[in-house]
Amino acid sequence: QKEVEQNSGPLSVPEGAIASLNCTYSDRVSQSFFWYRQYSGKSPELIMSIYSNGDKEDGRFTAQLNKASQYVSLLIRDSQPSDSATYLCAVNPDSSYKLIFGSGTRLLVRP
Amino acid sequence: EPEVTQTPSHQVTQMGQEVILRCVPISNHLYFYWYRQILGQKVEFLVSFYNNEISEKSEIFDDQFSVERPDGSNFTLKIRSTKLEDSAMYFCASKTDINTEAFFGQGTRLTVV
């Protein structure tokens, strides 16, 4: 059974701080990794994709991938109250069409 | 900006009735998906559709479910005889290639009473 694991949180950070969200996955040969943001009652919204080991930066967001450790993370710099949401890690297993989602980490940014 | 659109946004149906959820994927996308999310739970894969046929389906996607792309733009999910446990948010998604980013529609909240 291919799994994606996330700490459910909530992760509470003050406004302006760095929020660090983590995810581990079980399928060693997975190739594609994604972070989605989901506000309550809304659909997943794509934030970042990452396909190779290392860091990928986009504005205030940095995704980090370590395939040897089967670990993906998302850093949010200068966190804003509007970043308060559930962050979903999703993995596209090798030779599969689907995404497998983690249960999400709830982030709360305190003003 | 192109987006995936879903209709209706909310559907209430009686147990045992058939429902059809509709989606218009992004126009140049080739891979189409249905996912569902029961309240408070994970987003779960139901089915993927490529080249006018189902490419992969989950255990959830049993004989009560079917998908169709009737006219080259719409993509539908039919539930033949709804059960109470089918109550969930249903999301349509599409992407250009197998390993690329999937974009989700705003969802249809299905309530079975």
PDB file of C-alpha atoms in Angstrom, chain B:
ATOM      1  CA  GLU B   1      -6.255  31.931 -16.814  1.00  0.00           C
ATOM      2  CA  PRO B   2      -7.659  28.552 -17.934  1.00  0.00           C
ATOM      3  CA  GLU B   3      -9.415  26.601 -15.235  1.00  0.00           C
ATOM      4  CA  VAL B   4     -11.314  23.389 -14.634  1.00  0.00           C
ATOM      5  CA  THR B   5     -15.013  24.070 -14.127  1.00  0.00           C
ATOM      6  CA  GLN B   6     -17.508  21.802 -12.388  1.00  0.00           C
ATOM      7  CA  THR B   7     -21.274  21.807 -12.193  1.00  0.00           C
ATOM      8  CA  PRO B   8     -23.300  21.812 -10.080  1.00  0.00           C
ATOM      9  CA  SER B   9     -21.521  23.221  -7.046  1.00  0.00           C
ATOM     10  CA  HIS B  10     -23.921  21.427  -4.724  1.00  0.00           C
ATOM     11  CA  GLN B  11     -26.276  18.537  -5.381  1.00  0.00           C
ATOM     12  CA  VAL B  12     -28.693  16.949  -2.958  1.00  0.00           C
ATOM     13  CA  THR B  13     -30.145  13.598  -3.968  1.00  0.00           C
ATOM     14  CA  GLN B  14     -32.173  10.809  -2.439  1.00  0.00           C
ATOM     15  CA  MET B  15     -30.559   7.468  -1.720  1.00  0.00           C
ATOM     16  CA  GLY B  16     -30.895   5.151  -4.708  1.00  0.00           C
ATOM     17  CA  GLN B  17     -31.127   7.962  -7.257  1.00  0.00           C
ATOM     18  CA  GLU B  18     -28.688   8.444 -10.120  1.00  0.00           C
ATOM     19  CA  VAL B  19     -26.523  11.551 -10.245  1.00  0.00           C
ATOM     20  CA  ILE B  20     -24.275  12.966 -12.945  1.00  0.00           C
ATOM     21  CA  LEU B  21     -21.470  15.327 -12.026  1.00  0.00           C
ATOM     22  CA  ARG B  22     -20.083  17.433 -14.827  1.00  0.00           C
ATOM     23  CA  CYS B  23     -16.654  18.858 -15.519  1.00  0.00           C
ATOM     24  CA  VAL B  24     -15.040  20.889 -18.270  1.00  0.00           C
ATOM     25  CA  PRO B  25     -11.273  20.254 -18.108  1.00  0.00           C
ATOM     26  CA  ILE B  26      -8.665  22.743 -19.321  1.00  0.00           C
ATOM     27  CA  SER B  27      -8.800  22.677 -23.115  1.00  0.00           C
ATOM     28  CA  ASN B  28      -5.311  21.420 -24.027  1.00  0.00           C
ATOM     29  CA  HIS B  29      -5.159  18.843 -21.247  1.00  0.00           C
ATOM     30  CA  LEU B  30      -5.173  15.145 -22.083  1.00  0.00           C
ATOM     31  CA  TYR B  31      -5.513  13.403 -18.714  1.00  0.00           C
ATOM     32  CA  PHE B  32      -8.705  13.677 -16.712  1.00  0.00           C
ATOM     33  CA  TYR B  33      -9.470  12.609 -13.174  1.00  0.00           C
ATOM     34  CA  TRP B  34     -12.125  12.321 -10.526  1.00  0.00           C
ATOM     35  CA  TYR B  35     -11.201  12.475  -6.858  1.00  0.00           C
ATOM     36  CA  ARG B  36     -13.410  12.624  -3.820  1.00  0.00           C
ATOM     37  CA  GLN B  37     -13.002  13.913  -0.294  1.00  0.00           C
ATOM     38  CA  ILE B  38     -15.306  12.795   2.478  1.00  0.00           C
ATOM     39  CA  LEU B  39     -15.634  15.490   5.136  1.00  0.00           C
ATOM     40  CA  GLY B  40     -12.549  15.538   7.360  1.00  0.00           C
ATOM     41  CA  GLN B  41     -10.727  12.896   5.352  1.00  0.00           C
ATOM     42  CA  LYS B  42      -8.040  12.657   2.670  1.00  0.00           C
ATOM     43  CA  VAL B  43      -8.485  13.436  -0.989  1.00  0.00           C
ATOM     44  CA  GLU B  44      -8.948   9.998  -2.604  1.00  0.00           C
ATOM     45  CA  PHE B  45      -8.352   8.996  -6.208  1.00  0.00           C
ATOM     46  CA  LEU B  46     -11.339   7.501  -8.018  1.00  0.00           C
ATOM     47  CA  VAL B  47     -10.480   7.218 -11.699  1.00  0.00           C
ATOM     48  CA  SER B  48      -8.243   8.500 -14.469  1.00  0.00           C
ATOM     49  CA  PHE B  49      -9.220   8.822 -18.112  1.00  0.00           C
ATOM     50  CA  TYR B  50      -6.917   9.151 -21.098  1.00  0.00           C
ATOM     51  CA  ASN B  51      -7.364   8.653 -24.814  1.00  0.00           C
ATOM     52  CA  ASN B  52     -11.097   8.066 -24.372  1.00  0.00           C
ATOM     53  CA  GLU B  53     -10.773   5.210 -21.935  1.00  0.00           C
ATOM     54  CA  ILE B  54     -10.236   4.537 -18.252  1.00  0.00           C
ATOM     55  CA  SER B  55      -6.498   4.280 -17.606  1.00  0.00           C
ATOM     56  CA  GLU B  56      -6.634   3.522 -13.898  1.00  0.00           C
ATOM     57  CA  LYS B  57      -9.299   3.179 -11.216  1.00  0.00           C
ATOM     58  CA  SER B  58      -9.375   2.677  -7.482  1.00  0.00           C
ATOM     59  CA  GLU B  59     -11.211   0.079  -5.418  1.00  0.00           C
ATOM     60  CA  ILE B  60     -13.816   2.747  -4.644  1.00  0.00           C
ATOM     61  CA  PHE B  61     -14.725   2.999  -8.331  1.00  0.00           C
ATOM     62  CA  ASP B  62     -17.040  -0.013  -8.494  1.00  0.00           C
ATOM     63  CA  ASP B  63     -19.857  -0.877 -10.895  1.00  0.00           C
ATOM     64  CA  GLN B  64     -21.985   1.940  -9.513  1.00  0.00           C
ATOM     65  CA  PHE B  65     -19.613   4.495 -11.016  1.00  0.00           C
ATOM     66  CA  SER B  66     -18.951   5.347 -14.635  1.00  0.00           C
ATOM     67  CA  VAL B  67     -17.201   8.116 -16.533  1.00  0.00           C
ATOM     68  CA  GLU B  68     -17.710   9.526 -19.964  1.00  0.00           C
ATOM     69  CA  ARG B  69     -16.321  12.196 -22.252  1.00  0.00           C
ATOM     70  CA  PRO B  70     -19.342  12.565 -24.500  1.00  0.00           C
ATOM     71  CA  ASP B  71     -18.395  15.500 -26.683  1.00  0.00           C
ATOM     72  CA  GLY B  72     -14.687  16.319 -26.510  1.00  0.00           C
ATOM     73  CA  SER B  73     -15.079  18.997 -23.847  1.00  0.00           C
ATOM     74  CA  ASN B  74     -17.240  17.660 -21.018  1.00  0.00           C
ATOM     75  CA  PHE B  75     -16.132  14.915 -18.658  1.00  0.00           C
ATOM     76  CA  THR B  76     -18.794  13.338 -16.481  1.00  0.00           C
ATOM     77  CA  LEU B  77     -18.996  11.076 -13.457  1.00  0.00           C
ATOM     78  CA  LYS B  78     -22.184   9.075 -13.027  1.00  0.00           C
ATOM     79  CA  ILE B  79     -23.204   7.342  -9.836  1.00  0.00           C
ATOM     80  CA  ARG B  80     -25.989   4.914 -10.699  1.00  0.00           C
ATOM     81  CA  SER B  81     -27.623   4.298  -7.346  1.00  0.00           C
ATOM     82  CA  THR B  82     -26.360   6.640  -4.676  1.00  0.00           C
ATOM     83  CA  LYS B  83     -25.706   5.525  -1.123  1.00  0.00           C
ATOM     84  CA  LEU B  84     -25.438   7.627   2.025  1.00  0.00           C
ATOM     85  CA  GLU B  85     -21.677   6.970   2.073  1.00  0.00           C
ATOM     86  CA  ASP B  86     -21.297   8.596  -1.357  1.00  0.00           C
ATOM     87  CA  SER B  87     -21.815  11.969   0.328  1.00  0.00           C
ATOM     88  CA  ALA B  88     -18.568  13.858  -0.272  1.00  0.00           C
ATOM     89  CA  MET B  89     -16.888  16.603  -2.270  1.00  0.00           C
ATOM     90  CA  TYR B  90     -16.093  15.377  -5.759  1.00  0.00           C
ATOM     91  CA  PHE B  91     -13.229  17.038  -7.568  1.00  0.00           C
ATOM     92  CA  CYS B  92     -12.431  16.887 -11.244  1.00  0.00           C
ATOM     93  CA  ALA B  93      -8.814  17.452 -12.273  1.00  0.00           C
ATOM     94  CA  SER B  94      -6.881  17.590 -15.509  1.00  0.00           C
ATOM     95  CA  LYS B  95      -3.287  17.746 -16.691  1.00  0.00           C
ATOM     96  CA  THR B  96      -1.225  17.818 -19.840  1.00  0.00           C
ATOM     97  CA  ASP B  97       0.962  14.796 -19.239  1.00  0.00           C
ATOM     98  CA  ILE B  98       1.231  11.844 -16.864  1.00  0.00           C
ATOM     99  CA  ASN B  99       3.858  13.344 -14.520  1.00  0.00           C
ATOM    100  CA  THR B 100       2.853  17.004 -14.711  1.00  0.00           C
ATOM    101  CA  GLU B 101       0.819  19.170 -12.395  1.00  0.00           C
ATOM    102  CA  ALA B 102      -2.868  18.439 -11.953  1.00  0.00           C
ATOM    103  CA  PHE B 103      -5.303  21.339 -11.715  1.00  0.00           C
ATOM    104  CA  PHE B 104      -8.499  20.883  -9.775  1.00  0.00           C
ATOM    105  CA  GLY B 105     -11.974  22.230 -10.304  1.00  0.00           C
ATOM    106  CA  GLN B 106     -13.857  23.921  -7.492  1.00  0.00           C
ATOM    107  CA  GLY B 107     -15.698  20.698  -6.637  1.00  0.00           C
ATOM    108  CA  THR B 108     -19.258  19.437  -6.373  1.00  0.00           C
ATOM    109  CA  ARG B 109     -20.607  18.819  -2.903  1.00  0.00           C
ATOM    110  CA  LEU B 110     -22.843  15.740  -3.131  1.00  0.00           C
ATOM    111  CA  THR B 111     -25.253  15.143  -0.284  1.00  0.00           C
ATOM    112  CA  VAL B 112     -27.188  11.881  -0.284  1.00  0.00           C
ATOM    113  CA  VAL B 113     -30.229  11.867   2.013  1.00  0.00           C
TER     114      VAL B 113
END
